[in-house]
């Protein structure tokens, strides 16, 4: 009975195809089974997925150093890392190319300064492409310099800030730039950012290295470079930072 019914369906599809003058196709013909995606345990809220490299967790700041190579002088307590003003930027000991990056940060509860002077830090992809960290809760500054901007390059789509003192998340997908052996740019970098789960940068093209003055431009660099966190003089805190290689 079942075979007859299947034959019937097959014949009906053939008949329809003939009427419409298109080649007959079974649904199975457009099913793709290989490769099978690797199983990754996603982790419950606040946890890194099973294939991530944890850069900041319960083990402290072992994965980090200052950009001069020195031991981290920022404050580390219970998996929370806080900028110690004046000690300088820190970077990962490991280097990265294309990544998915998750980090959580908190602007100081005590509100001091205004504009770019309030809760300023930043995460620099490959040491040079900054996703701005700033207390942009009720704190107007230039739009291409507020929280979740690609500093001086791309304004965030919306302002998804939590108030100071609340933890916030960035989820970043970064495609590194590619350079030819002679240093010419083969393809630019792209970045997507979700701020507290809200899309704020949608696969935007980076124009080059982040610069404070003038126009950004690319300069060739190795395909993998450290991630860097900025000491901008404000006690911004970080926790739960993890990264996944995407190559
Ligand atoms: Mg900054």
JSON list of C-alpha atoms and ligand atoms in Angstrom, two decimals:
[
{"chain": "A", "resi": 1, "resn": "UNK", "atom": "CA", "xyz": [0.00, 0.00, 0.00]},
{"chain": "A", "resi": 2, "resn": "UNK", "atom": "CA", "xyz": [2.74, 2.43, 1.11]},
{"chain": "A", "resi": 3, "resn": "UNK", "atom": "CA", "xyz": [4.81, 1.70, -2.01]},
{"chain": "A", "resi": 4, "resn": "UNK", "atom": "CA", "xyz": [1.80, 2.31, -4.21]},
{"chain": "A", "resi": 5, "resn": "UNK", "atom": "CA", "xyz": [1.09, 5.60, -2.52]},
{"chain": "A", "resi": 6, "resn": "UNK", "atom": "CA", "xyz": [4.76, 6.72, -2.97]},
{"chain": "A", "resi": 7, "resn": "UNK", "atom": "CA", "xyz": [4.58, 5.71, -6.64]},
{"chain": "A", "resi": 8, "resn": "UNK", "atom": "CA", "xyz": [1.44, 7.76, -6.90]},
{"chain": "A", "resi": 9, "resn": "UNK", "atom": "CA", "xyz": [3.13, 10.83, -5.39]},
{"chain": "A", "resi": 10, "resn": "UNK", "atom": "CA", "xyz": [6.14, 10.35, -7.70]},
{"chain": "A", "resi": 11, "resn": "UNK", "atom": "CA", "xyz": [3.87, 10.15, -10.73]},
{"chain": "A", "resi": 12, "resn": "UNK", "atom": "CA", "xyz": [2.02, 13.26, -9.62]},
{"chain": "A", "resi": 13, "resn": "UNK", "atom": "CA", "xyz": [5.32, 15.20, -9.30]},
{"chain": "A", "resi": 14, "resn": "UNK", "atom": "CA", "xyz": [6.40, 13.98, -12.77]},
{"chain": "A", "resi": 15, "resn": "UNK", "atom": "CA", "xyz": [3.05, 14.99, -14.26]},
{"chain": "A", "resi": 16, "resn": "UNK", "atom": "CA", "xyz": [3.29, 18.43, -12.66]},
{"chain": "A", "resi": 17, "resn": "UNK", "atom": "CA", "xyz": [6.86, 18.82, -13.95]},
{"chain": "A", "resi": 18, "resn": "UNK", "atom": "CA", "xyz": [5.76, 17.91, -17.49]},
{"chain": "A", "resi": 19, "resn": "UNK", "atom": "CA", "xyz": [2.88, 20.37, -17.39]},
{"chain": "A", "resi": 20, "resn": "UNK", "atom": "CA", "xyz": [5.22, 23.11, -16.15]},
{"chain": "A", "resi": 21, "resn": "UNK", "atom": "CA", "xyz": [8.08, 22.02, -18.49]},
{"chain": "A", "resi": 22, "resn": "UNK", "atom": "CA", "xyz": [10.61, 21.89, -15.63]},
{"chain": "A", "resi": 23, "resn": "UNK", "atom": "CA", "xyz": [12.82, 18.93, -14.71]},
{"chain": "A", "resi": 24, "resn": "UNK", "atom": "CA", "xyz": [11.37, 16.81, -11.90]},
{"chain": "A", "resi": 25, "resn": "UNK", "atom": "CA", "xyz": [13.16, 17.22, -8.57]},
{"chain": "A", "resi": 26, "resn": "UNK", "atom": "CA", "xyz": [12.62, 15.35, -5.36]},
{"chain": "A", "resi": 27, "resn": "UNK", "atom": "CA", "xyz": [13.00, 17.27, -2.10]},
{"chain": "A", "resi": 28, "resn": "UNK", "atom": "CA", "xyz": [15.88, 14.93, -1.18]},
{"chain": "A", "resi": 29, "resn": "UNK", "atom": "CA", "xyz": [17.92, 16.20, -4.14]},
{"chain": "A", "resi": 30, "resn": "UNK", "atom": "CA", "xyz": [18.43, 19.56, -2.43]},
{"chain": "A", "resi": 31, "resn": "UNK", "atom": "CA", "xyz": [19.29, 18.15, 0.99]},
{"chain": "A", "resi": 32, "resn": "UNK", "atom": "CA", "xyz": [22.97, 18.60, 1.95]},
{"chain": "A", "resi": 33, "resn": "UNK", "atom": "CA", "xyz": [24.29, 16.20, 4.61]},
{"chain": "A", "resi": 34, "resn": "UNK", "atom": "CA", "xyz": [28.05, 16.83, 4.55]},
{"chain": "A", "resi": 35, "resn": "UNK", "atom": "CA", "xyz": [29.83, 18.31, 6.35]},
{"chain": "A", "resi": 36, "resn": "UNK", "atom": "CA", "xyz": [27.97, 17.72, 9.57]},
{"chain": "A", "resi": 37, "resn": "UNK", "atom": "CA", "xyz": [28.48, 20.67, 11.96]},
{"chain": "A", "resi": 38, "resn": "UNK", "atom": "CA", "xyz": [30.62, 19.85, 14.97]},
{"chain": "A", "resi": 39, "resn": "UNK", "atom": "CA", "xyz": [28.68, 19.54, 18.22]},
{"chain": "A", "resi": 40, "resn": "UNK", "atom": "CA", "xyz": [29.39, 22.43, 20.60]},
{"chain": "A", "resi": 41, "resn": "UNK", "atom": "CA", "xyz": [27.92, 22.62, 24.07]},
{"chain": "A", "resi": 42, "resn": "UNK", "atom": "CA", "xyz": [26.61, 26.20, 24.24]},
{"chain": "A", "resi": 43, "resn": "UNK", "atom": "CA", "xyz": [26.93, 26.61, 28.00]},
{"chain": "A", "resi": 44, "resn": "UNK", "atom": "CA", "xyz": [24.23, 28.09, 30.17]},
{"chain": "A", "resi": 45, "resn": "UNK", "atom": "CA", "xyz": [23.95, 31.85, 30.58]},
{"chain": "A", "resi": 46, "resn": "UNK", "atom": "CA", "xyz": [27.23, 33.38, 31.65]},
{"chain": "A", "resi": 47, "resn": "UNK", "atom": "CA", "xyz": [29.26, 30.35, 30.56]},
{"chain": "A", "resi": 48, "resn": "UNK", "atom": "CA", "xyz": [31.60, 29.97, 27.62]},
{"chain": "A", "resi": 49, "resn": "UNK", "atom": "CA", "xyz": [30.72, 27.42, 24.93]},
{"chain": "A", "resi": 50, "resn": "UNK", "atom": "CA", "xyz": [32.77, 24.23, 24.98]},
{"chain": "A", "resi": 51, "resn": "UNK", "atom": "CA", "xyz": [35.08, 25.20, 22.08]},
{"chain": "A", "resi": 52, "resn": "UNK", "atom": "CA", "xyz": [35.94, 28.70, 23.36]},
{"chain": "A", "resi": 53, "resn": "UNK", "atom": "CA", "xyz": [39.22, 29.94, 24.82]},
{"chain": "A", "resi": 54, "resn": "UNK", "atom": "CA", "xyz": [38.42, 31.57, 28.15]},
{"chain": "A", "resi": 55, "resn": "UNK", "atom": "CA", "xyz": [40.45, 34.78, 28.39]},
{"chain": "A", "resi": 56, "resn": "UNK", "atom": "CA", "xyz": [38.99, 36.00, 31.65]},
{"chain": "A", "resi": 57, "resn": "UNK", "atom": "CA", "xyz": [37.20, 33.77, 34.12]},
{"chain": "A", "resi": 58, "resn": "UNK", "atom": "CA", "xyz": [37.78, 32.21, 37.50]},
{"chain": "A", "resi": 59, "resn": "UNK", "atom": "CA", "xyz": [41.47, 31.65, 36.76]},
{"chain": "A", "resi": 60, "resn": "UNK", "atom": "CA", "xyz": [42.17, 35.38, 36.74]},
{"chain": "A", "resi": 61, "resn": "UNK", "atom": "CA", "xyz": [44.19, 37.37, 34.23]},
{"chain": "A", "resi": 62, "resn": "UNK", "atom": "CA", "xyz": [46.79, 34.72, 33.26]},
{"chain": "A", "resi": 63, "resn": "UNK", "atom": "CA", "xyz": [45.97, 35.18, 29.58]},
{"chain": "A", "resi": 64, "resn": "UNK", "atom": "CA", "xyz": [46.93, 38.88, 29.68]},
{"chain": "A", "resi": 65, "resn": "UNK", "atom": "CA", "xyz": [49.99, 41.12, 29.93]},
{"chain": "A", "resi": 66, "resn": "UNK", "atom": "CA", "xyz": [50.69, 44.80, 29.51]},
{"chain": "A", "resi": 67, "resn": "UNK", "atom": "CA", "xyz": [51.68, 45.88, 26.01]},
{"chain": "A", "resi": 68, "resn": "UNK", "atom": "CA", "xyz": [55.28, 46.34, 27.22]},
{"chain": "A", "resi": 69, "resn": "UNK", "atom": "CA", "xyz": [55.27, 42.65, 28.21]},
{"chain": "A", "resi": 70, "resn": "UNK", "atom": "CA", "xyz": [54.92, 43.30, 31.96]},
{"chain": "A", "resi": 71, "resn": "UNK", "atom": "CA", "xyz": [52.63, 41.48, 34.35]},
{"chain": "A", "resi": 72, "resn": "UNK", "atom": "CA", "xyz": [49.06, 42.82, 34.60]},
{"chain": "A", "resi": 73, "resn": "UNK", "atom": "CA", "xyz": [48.80, 45.64, 37.15]},
{"chain": "A", "resi": 74, "resn": "UNK", "atom": "CA", "xyz": [45.03, 46.04, 36.76]},
{"chain": "A", "resi": 75, "resn": "UNK", "atom": "CA", "xyz": [42.97, 44.87, 39.73]},
{"chain": "A", "resi": 76, "resn": "UNK", "atom": "CA", "xyz": [41.88, 41.23, 39.62]},
{"chain": "A", "resi": 77, "resn": "UNK", "atom": "CA", "xyz": [39.26, 39.98, 42.06]},
{"chain": "A", "resi": 78, "resn": "UNK", "atom": "CA", "xyz": [36.84, 37.05, 41.77]},
{"chain": "A", "resi": 79, "resn": "UNK", "atom": "CA", "xyz": [37.15, 36.91, 37.99]},
{"chain": "A", "resi": 80, "resn": "UNK", "atom": "CA", "xyz": [36.65, 40.66, 37.62]},
{"chain": "A", "resi": 81, "resn": "UNK", "atom": "CA", "xyz": [39.41, 42.74, 36.08]},
{"chain": "A", "resi": 82, "resn": "UNK", "atom": "CA", "xyz": [39.37, 46.52, 36.63]},
{"chain": "A", "resi": 83, "resn": "UNK", "atom": "CA", "xyz": [41.49, 49.15, 34.93]},
{"chain": "A", "resi": 84, "resn": "UNK", "atom": "CA", "xyz": [44.11, 50.62, 37.25]},
{"chain": "A", "resi": 85, "resn": "UNK", "atom": "CA", "xyz": [44.39, 54.11, 35.80]},
{"chain": "A", "resi": 86, "resn": "UNK", "atom": "CA", "xyz": [47.79, 55.00, 34.45]},
{"chain": "A", "resi": 87, "resn": "UNK", "atom": "CA", "xyz": [49.16, 51.46, 34.27]},
{"chain": "A", "resi": 88, "resn": "UNK", "atom": "CA", "xyz": [48.55, 51.23, 30.52]},
{"chain": "A", "resi": 89, "resn": "UNK", "atom": "CA", "xyz": [46.76, 48.98, 28.06]},
{"chain": "A", "resi": 90, "resn": "UNK", "atom": "CA", "xyz": [46.76, 45.20, 28.38]},
{"chain": "A", "resi": 91, "resn": "UNK", "atom": "CA", "xyz": [46.72, 42.59, 25.63]},
{"chain": "A", "resi": 92, "resn": "UNK", "atom": "CA", "xyz": [46.25, 38.85, 25.28]},
{"chain": "A", "resi": 93, "resn": "UNK", "atom": "CA", "xyz": [49.32, 36.63, 25.23]},
{"chain": "A", "resi": 94, "resn": "UNK", "atom": "CA", "xyz": [47.69, 34.73, 22.36]},
{"chain": "A", "resi": 95, "resn": "UNK", "atom": "CA", "xyz": [47.07, 36.13, 18.91]},
{"chain": "A", "resi": 96, "resn": "UNK", "atom": "CA", "xyz": [43.87, 35.94, 16.90]},
{"chain": "A", "resi": 97, "resn": "UNK", "atom": "CA", "xyz": [42.58, 36.34, 13.37]},
{"chain": "A", "resi": 98, "resn": "UNK", "atom": "CA", "xyz": [38.88, 35.87, 12.61]},
{"chain": "A", "resi": 99, "resn": "UNK", "atom": "CA", "xyz": [37.02, 35.51, 15.88]},
{"chain": "A", "resi": 100, "resn": "UNK", "atom": "CA", "xyz": [33.77, 35.50, 17.78]},
{"chain": "A", "resi": 101, "resn": "UNK", "atom": "CA", "xyz": [34.42, 37.42, 20.98]},
{"chain": "A", "resi": 102, "resn": "UNK", "atom": "CA", "xyz": [32.24, 37.71, 24.05]},
{"chain": "A", "resi": 103, "resn": "UNK", "atom": "CA", "xyz": [33.04, 40.14, 26.82]},
{"chain": "A", "resi": 104, "resn": "UNK", "atom": "CA", "xyz": [31.20, 41.72, 29.70]},
{"chain": "A", "resi": 105, "resn": "UNK", "atom": "CA", "xyz": [32.07, 45.14, 31.03]},
{"chain": "A", "resi": 106, "resn": "UNK", "atom": "CA", "xyz": [30.83, 47.62, 33.60]},
{"chain": "A", "resi": 107, "resn": "UNK", "atom": "CA", "xyz": [31.15, 51.38, 33.74]},
{"chain": "A", "resi": 108, "resn": "UNK", "atom": "CA", "xyz": [31.98, 52.78, 37.21]},
{"chain": "A", "resi": 109, "resn": "UNK", "atom": "CA", "xyz": [28.98, 53.37, 39.51]},
{"chain": "A", "resi": 110, "resn": "UNK", "atom": "CA", "xyz": [30.48, 56.64, 40.64]},
{"chain": "A", "resi": 111, "resn": "UNK", "atom": "CA", "xyz": [29.82, 58.98, 37.76]},
{"chain": "A", "resi": 112, "resn": "UNK", "atom": "CA", "xyz": [32.81, 61.17, 37.06]},
{"chain": "A", "resi": 113, "resn": "UNK", "atom": "CA", "xyz": [33.62, 63.21, 33.99]},
{"chain": "A", "resi": 114, "resn": "UNK", "atom": "CA", "xyz": [31.52, 63.65, 30.90]},
{"chain": "A", "resi": 115, "resn": "UNK", "atom": "CA", "xyz": [31.57, 62.82, 27.22]},
{"chain": "A", "resi": 116, "resn": "UNK", "atom": "CA", "xyz": [34.68, 60.83, 26.36]},
{"chain": "A", "resi": 117, "resn": "UNK", "atom": "CA", "xyz": [35.92, 61.17, 29.95]},
{"chain": "A", "resi": 118, "resn": "UNK", "atom": "CA", "xyz": [33.21, 58.98, 31.51]},
{"chain": "A", "resi": 119, "resn": "UNK", "atom": "CA", "xyz": [33.76, 55.24, 31.72]},
{"chain": "A", "resi": 120, "resn": "UNK", "atom": "CA", "xyz": [36.04, 55.15, 28.72]},
{"chain": "A", "resi": 121, "resn": "UNK", "atom": "CA", "xyz": [37.90, 52.01, 27.70]},
{"chain": "A", "resi": 122, "resn": "UNK", "atom": "CA", "xyz": [37.83, 49.97, 24.54]},
{"chain": "A", "resi": 123, "resn": "UNK", "atom": "CA", "xyz": [38.42, 46.58, 23.05]},
{"chain": "A", "resi": 124, "resn": "UNK", "atom": "CA", "xyz": [40.94, 46.69, 20.24]},
{"chain": "A", "resi": 125, "resn": "UNK", "atom": "CA", "xyz": [40.68, 43.81, 17.79]},
{"chain": "A", "resi": 126, "resn": "UNK", "atom": "CA", "xyz": [44.16, 42.86, 16.59]},
{"chain": "A", "resi": 127, "resn": "UNK", "atom": "CA", "xyz": [45.57, 45.69, 18.78]},
{"chain": "A", "resi": 128, "resn": "UNK", "atom": "CA", "xyz": [44.30, 48.36, 16.39]},
{"chain": "A", "resi": 129, "resn": "UNK", "atom": "CA", "xyz": [40.58, 48.24, 15.54]},
{"chain": "A", "resi": 130, "resn": "UNK", "atom": "CA", "xyz": [38.60, 49.71, 18.45]},
{"chain": "A", "resi": 131, "resn": "UNK", "atom": "CA", "xyz": [35.08, 48.86, 19.51]},
{"chain": "A", "resi": 132, "resn": "UNK", "atom": "CA", "xyz": [34.49, 51.73, 21.91]},
{"chain": "A", "resi": 133, "resn": "UNK", "atom": "CA", "xyz": [33.62, 51.17, 25.55]},
{"chain": "A", "resi": 134, "resn": "UNK", "atom": "CA", "xyz": [32.11, 54.22, 27.21]},
{"chain": "A", "resi": 135, "resn": "UNK", "atom": "CA", "xyz": [29.44, 55.11, 29.75]},
{"chain": "A", "resi": 136, "resn": "UNK", "atom": "CA", "xyz": [26.95, 56.30, 27.13]},
{"chain": "A", "resi": 137, "resn": "UNK", "atom": "CA", "xyz": [24.01, 56.17, 29.50]},
{"chain": "A", "resi": 138, "resn": "UNK", "atom": "CA", "xyz": [22.64, 59.70, 29.50]},
{"chain": "A", "resi": 139, "resn": "UNK", "atom": "CA", "xyz": [26.04, 61.00, 28.44]},
{"chain": "A", "resi": 140, "resn": "UNK", "atom": "CA", "xyz": [26.12, 62.69, 25.04]},
{"chain": "A", "resi": 141, "resn": "UNK", "atom": "CA", "xyz": [29.31, 62.69, 23.02]},
{"chain": "A", "resi": 142, "resn": "UNK", "atom": "CA", "xyz": [30.11, 62.47, 19.32]},
{"chain": "A", "resi": 143, "resn": "UNK", "atom": "CA", "xyz": [28.02, 59.61, 17.90]},
{"chain": "A", "resi": 144, "resn": "UNK", "atom": "CA", "xyz": [30.99, 57.90, 16.30]},
{"chain": "A", "resi": 145, "resn": "UNK", "atom": "CA", "xyz": [32.70, 57.82, 19.69]},
{"chain": "A", "resi": 146, "resn": "UNK", "atom": "CA", "xyz": [29.89, 56.56, 21.93]},
{"chain": "A", "resi": 147, "resn": "UNK", "atom": "CA", "xyz": [29.65, 53.03, 23.34]},
{"chain": "A", "resi": 148, "resn": "UNK", "atom": "CA", "xyz": [29.57, 50.31, 20.66]},
{"chain": "A", "resi": 149, "resn": "UNK", "atom": "CA", "xyz": [30.81, 52.67, 17.98]},
{"chain": "A", "resi": 150, "resn": "UNK", "atom": "CA", "xyz": [33.69, 51.57, 15.82]},
{"chain": "A", "resi": 151, "resn": "UNK", "atom": "CA", "xyz": [35.65, 54.52, 17.06]},
{"chain": "A", "resi": 152, "resn": "UNK", "atom": "CA", "xyz": [35.60, 57.42, 14.55]},
{"chain": "A", "resi": 153, "resn": "UNK", "atom": "CA", "xyz": [34.35, 55.05, 11.83]},
{"chain": "A", "resi": 154, "resn": "UNK", "atom": "CA", "xyz": [30.84, 53.69, 12.47]},
{"chain": "A", "resi": 155, "resn": "UNK", "atom": "CA", "xyz": [27.99, 55.01, 14.62]},
{"chain": "A", "resi": 156, "resn": "UNK", "atom": "CA", "xyz": [26.06, 52.25, 16.47]},
{"chain": "A", "resi": 157, "resn": "UNK", "atom": "CA", "xyz": [22.55, 51.59, 15.09]},
{"chain": "A", "resi": 158, "resn": "UNK", "atom": "CA", "xyz": [21.04, 52.27, 18.54]},
{"chain": "A", "resi": 159, "resn": "UNK", "atom": "CA", "xyz": [22.15, 53.10, 22.07]},
{"chain": "A", "resi": 160, "resn": "UNK", "atom": "CA", "xyz": [21.61, 49.85, 24.03]},
{"chain": "A", "resi": 161, "resn": "UNK", "atom": "CA", "xyz": [23.28, 50.99, 27.26]},
{"chain": "A", "resi": 162, "resn": "UNK", "atom": "CA", "xyz": [22.58, 49.72, 30.74]},
{"chain": "A", "resi": 163, "resn": "UNK", "atom": "CA", "xyz": [23.03, 52.30, 33.53]},
{"chain": "A", "resi": 164, "resn": "UNK", "atom": "CA", "xyz": [26.50, 52.66, 35.12]},
{"chain": "A", "resi": 165, "resn": "UNK", "atom": "CA", "xyz": [27.24, 49.89, 37.60]},
{"chain": "A", "resi": 166, "resn": "UNK", "atom": "CA", "xyz": [25.26, 47.29, 35.60]},
{"chain": "A", "resi": 167, "resn": "UNK", "atom": "CA", "xyz": [27.09, 44.58, 33.69]},
{"chain": "A", "resi": 168, "resn": "UNK", "atom": "CA", "xyz": [26.81, 44.81, 29.89]},
{"chain": "A", "resi": 169, "resn": "UNK", "atom": "CA", "xyz": [27.82, 42.45, 27.14]},
{"chain": "A", "resi": 170, "resn": "UNK", "atom": "CA", "xyz": [29.47, 42.79, 23.76]},
{"chain": "A", "resi": 171, "resn": "UNK", "atom": "CA", "xyz": [29.27, 39.93, 21.30]},
{"chain": "A", "resi": 172, "resn": "UNK", "atom": "CA", "xyz": [31.57, 40.63, 18.40]},
{"chain": "A", "resi": 173, "resn": "UNK", "atom": "CA", "xyz": [32.14, 38.81, 15.12]},
{"chain": "A", "resi": 174, "resn": "UNK", "atom": "CA", "xyz": [35.34, 39.97, 13.49]},
{"chain": "A", "resi": 175, "resn": "UNK", "atom": "CA", "xyz": [36.74, 39.15, 10.07]},
{"chain": "A", "resi": 176, "resn": "UNK", "atom": "CA", "xyz": [40.38, 40.16, 9.95]},
{"chain": "A", "resi": 177, "resn": "UNK", "atom": "CA", "xyz": [41.78, 42.05, 6.98]},
{"chain": "A", "resi": 178, "resn": "UNK", "atom": "CA", "xyz": [43.91, 40.16, 4.46]},
{"chain": "A", "resi": 179, "resn": "UNK", "atom": "CA", "xyz": [47.15, 41.53, 3.06]},
{"chain": "A", "resi": 180, "resn": "UNK", "atom": "CA", "xyz": [49.18, 40.45, 0.03]},
{"chain": "A", "resi": 181, "resn": "UNK", "atom": "CA", "xyz": [52.86, 39.56, 0.53]},
{"chain": "A", "resi": 182, "resn": "UNK", "atom": "CA", "xyz": [53.81, 43.05, -0.71]},
{"chain": "A", "resi": 183, "resn": "UNK", "atom": "CA", "xyz": [51.61, 44.59, 2.01]},
{"chain": "A", "resi": 184, "resn": "UNK", "atom": "CA", "xyz": [48.73, 45.62, -0.28]},
{"chain": "A", "resi": 185, "resn": "UNK", "atom": "CA", "xyz": [45.25, 45.27, 1.19]},
{"chain": "A", "resi": 186, "resn": "UNK", "atom": "CA", "xyz": [43.49, 42.24, -0.32]},
{"chain": "A", "resi": 187, "resn": "UNK", "atom": "CA", "xyz": [40.29, 42.49, 1.70]},
{"chain": "A", "resi": 188, "resn": "UNK", "atom": "CA", "xyz": [39.27, 44.85, 4.52]},
{"chain": "A", "resi": 189, "resn": "UNK", "atom": "CA", "xyz": [38.14, 43.87, 8.01]},
{"chain": "A", "resi": 190, "resn": "UNK", "atom": "CA", "xyz": [34.46, 43.51, 8.89]},
{"chain": "A", "resi": 191, "resn": "UNK", "atom": "CA", "xyz": [32.78, 43.59, 12.26]},
{"chain": "A", "resi": 192, "resn": "UNK", "atom": "CA", "xyz": [29.36, 42.80, 13.70]},
{"chain": "A", "resi": 193, "resn": "UNK", "atom": "CA", "xyz": [28.55, 43.84, 17.27]},
{"chain": "A", "resi": 194, "resn": "UNK", "atom": "CA", "xyz": [25.65, 43.04, 19.59]},
{"chain": "A", "resi": 195, "resn": "UNK", "atom": "CA", "xyz": [25.44, 45.21, 22.69]},
{"chain": "A", "resi": 196, "resn": "UNK", "atom": "CA", "xyz": [23.40, 43.56, 25.43]},
{"chain": "A", "resi": 197, "resn": "UNK", "atom": "CA", "xyz": [21.98, 41.28, 22.74]},
{"chain": "A", "resi": 198, "resn": "UNK", "atom": "CA", "xyz": [20.95, 44.19, 20.49]},
{"chain": "A", "resi": 199, "resn": "UNK", "atom": "CA", "xyz": [22.47, 44.47, 17.02]},
{"chain": "A", "resi": 200, "resn": "UNK", "atom": "CA", "xyz": [24.45, 47.71, 16.88]},
{"chain": "A", "resi": 201, "resn": "UNK", "atom": "CA", "xyz": [26.99, 47.10, 14.10]},
{"chain": "A", "resi": 202, "resn": "UNK", "atom": "CA", "xyz": [25.85, 44.95, 11.20]},
{"chain": "A", "resi": 203, "resn": "UNK", "atom": "CA", "xyz": [28.85, 43.60, 9.27]},
{"chain": "A", "resi": 204, "resn": "UNK", "atom": "CA", "xyz": [30.39, 47.04, 8.83]},
{"chain": "A", "resi": 205, "resn": "UNK", "atom": "CA", "xyz": [33.58, 47.46, 6.83]},
{"chain": "A", "resi": 206, "resn": "UNK", "atom": "CA", "xyz": [36.52, 48.89, 8.74]},
{"chain": "A", "resi": 207, "resn": "UNK", "atom": "CA", "xyz": [38.36, 51.72, 7.04]},
{"chain": "A", "resi": 208, "resn": "UNK", "atom": "CA", "xyz": [41.70, 50.96, 8.68]},
{"chain": "A", "resi": 209, "resn": "UNK", "atom": "CA", "xyz": [43.42, 51.29, 12.04]},
{"chain": "A", "resi": 210, "resn": "UNK", "atom": "CA", "xyz": [41.55, 53.34, 14.66]},
{"chain": "A", "resi": 211, "resn": "UNK", "atom": "CA", "xyz": [43.01, 56.83, 14.89]},
{"chain": "A", "resi": 212, "resn": "UNK", "atom": "CA", "xyz": [42.17, 59.71, 17.22]},
{"chain": "A", "resi": 213, "resn": "UNK", "atom": "CA", "xyz": [43.04, 62.35, 14.62]},
{"chain": "A", "resi": 214, "resn": "UNK", "atom": "CA", "xyz": [42.90, 62.25, 10.84]},
{"chain": "A", "resi": 215, "resn": "UNK", "atom": "CA", "xyz": [41.61, 59.50, 8.59]},
{"chain": "A", "resi": 216, "resn": "UNK", "atom": "CA", "xyz": [42.02, 55.76, 9.22]},
{"chain": "A", "resi": 217, "resn": "UNK", "atom": "CA", "xyz": [44.16, 53.74, 6.82]},
{"chain": "A", "resi": 218, "resn": "UNK", "atom": "CA", "xyz": [45.37, 50.16, 6.65]},
{"chain": "A", "resi": 219, "resn": "UNK", "atom": "CA", "xyz": [48.95, 49.16, 7.27]},
{"chain": "A", "resi": 220, "resn": "UNK", "atom": "CA", "xyz": [49.88, 45.52, 6.73]},
{"chain": "A", "resi": 221, "resn": "UNK", "atom": "CA", "xyz": [50.25, 43.38, 9.85]},
{"chain": "A", "resi": 222, "resn": "UNK", "atom": "CA", "xyz": [50.52, 39.65, 10.64]},
{"chain": "A", "resi": 223, "resn": "UNK", "atom": "CA", "xyz": [47.28, 37.67, 10.15]},
{"chain": "A", "resi": 224, "resn": "UNK", "atom": "CA", "xyz": [47.00, 37.01, 13.89]},
{"chain": "A", "resi": 225, "resn": "UNK", "atom": "CA", "xyz": [47.43, 39.68, 16.55]},
{"chain": "A", "resi": 226, "resn": "UNK", "atom": "CA", "xyz": [46.50, 40.04, 20.24]},
{"chain": "A", "resi": 227, "resn": "UNK", "atom": "CA", "xyz": [43.27, 41.53, 21.54]},
{"chain": "A", "resi": 228, "resn": "UNK", "atom": "CA", "xyz": [43.85, 44.67, 23.59]},
{"chain": "A", "resi": 229, "resn": "UNK", "atom": "CA", "xyz": [41.90, 46.41, 26.35]},
{"chain": "A", "resi": 230, "resn": "UNK", "atom": "CA", "xyz": [42.35, 50.13, 26.86]},
{"chain": "A", "resi": 231, "resn": "UNK", "atom": "CA", "xyz": [43.39, 52.05, 29.96]},
{"chain": "A", "resi": 232, "resn": "UNK", "atom": "CA", "xyz": [41.74, 55.42, 29.31]},
{"chain": "A", "resi": 233, "resn": "UNK", "atom": "CA", "xyz": [42.06, 56.50, 32.94]},
{"chain": "A", "resi": 234, "resn": "UNK", "atom": "CA", "xyz": [38.63, 55.27, 34.11]},
{"chain": "A", "resi": 235, "resn": "UNK", "atom": "CA", "xyz": [38.07, 52.24, 36.40]},
{"chain": "A", "resi": 236, "resn": "UNK", "atom": "CA", "xyz": [36.04, 50.19, 33.89]},
{"chain": "A", "resi": 237, "resn": "UNK", "atom": "CA", "xyz": [35.66, 46.52, 34.87]},
{"chain": "A", "resi": 238, "resn": "UNK", "atom": "CA", "xyz": [35.61, 43.33, 32.80]},
{"chain": "A", "resi": 239, "resn": "UNK", "atom": "CA", "xyz": [34.53, 39.74, 33.38]},
{"chain": "A", "resi": 240, "resn": "UNK", "atom": "CA", "xyz": [33.64, 36.60, 31.44]},
{"chain": "A", "resi": 241, "resn": "UNK", "atom": "CA", "xyz": [35.70, 37.13, 28.30]},
{"chain": "A", "resi": 242, "resn": "UNK", "atom": "CA", "xyz": [35.91, 34.27, 25.82]},
{"chain": "A", "resi": 243, "resn": "UNK", "atom": "CA", "xyz": [36.84, 33.90, 22.20]},
{"chain": "A", "resi": 244, "resn": "UNK", "atom": "CA", "xyz": [36.31, 31.35, 19.43]},
{"chain": "A", "resi": 245, "resn": "UNK", "atom": "CA", "xyz": [38.57, 31.02, 16.40]},
{"chain": "A", "resi": 246, "resn": "UNK", "atom": "CA", "xyz": [36.54, 31.20, 13.19]},
{"chain": "A", "resi": 247, "resn": "UNK", "atom": "CA", "xyz": [39.11, 30.10, 10.62]},
{"chain": "B", "resi": 1, "resn": "LIG", "atom": "MG1", "xyz": [38.10, 54.09, 24.18]}
]
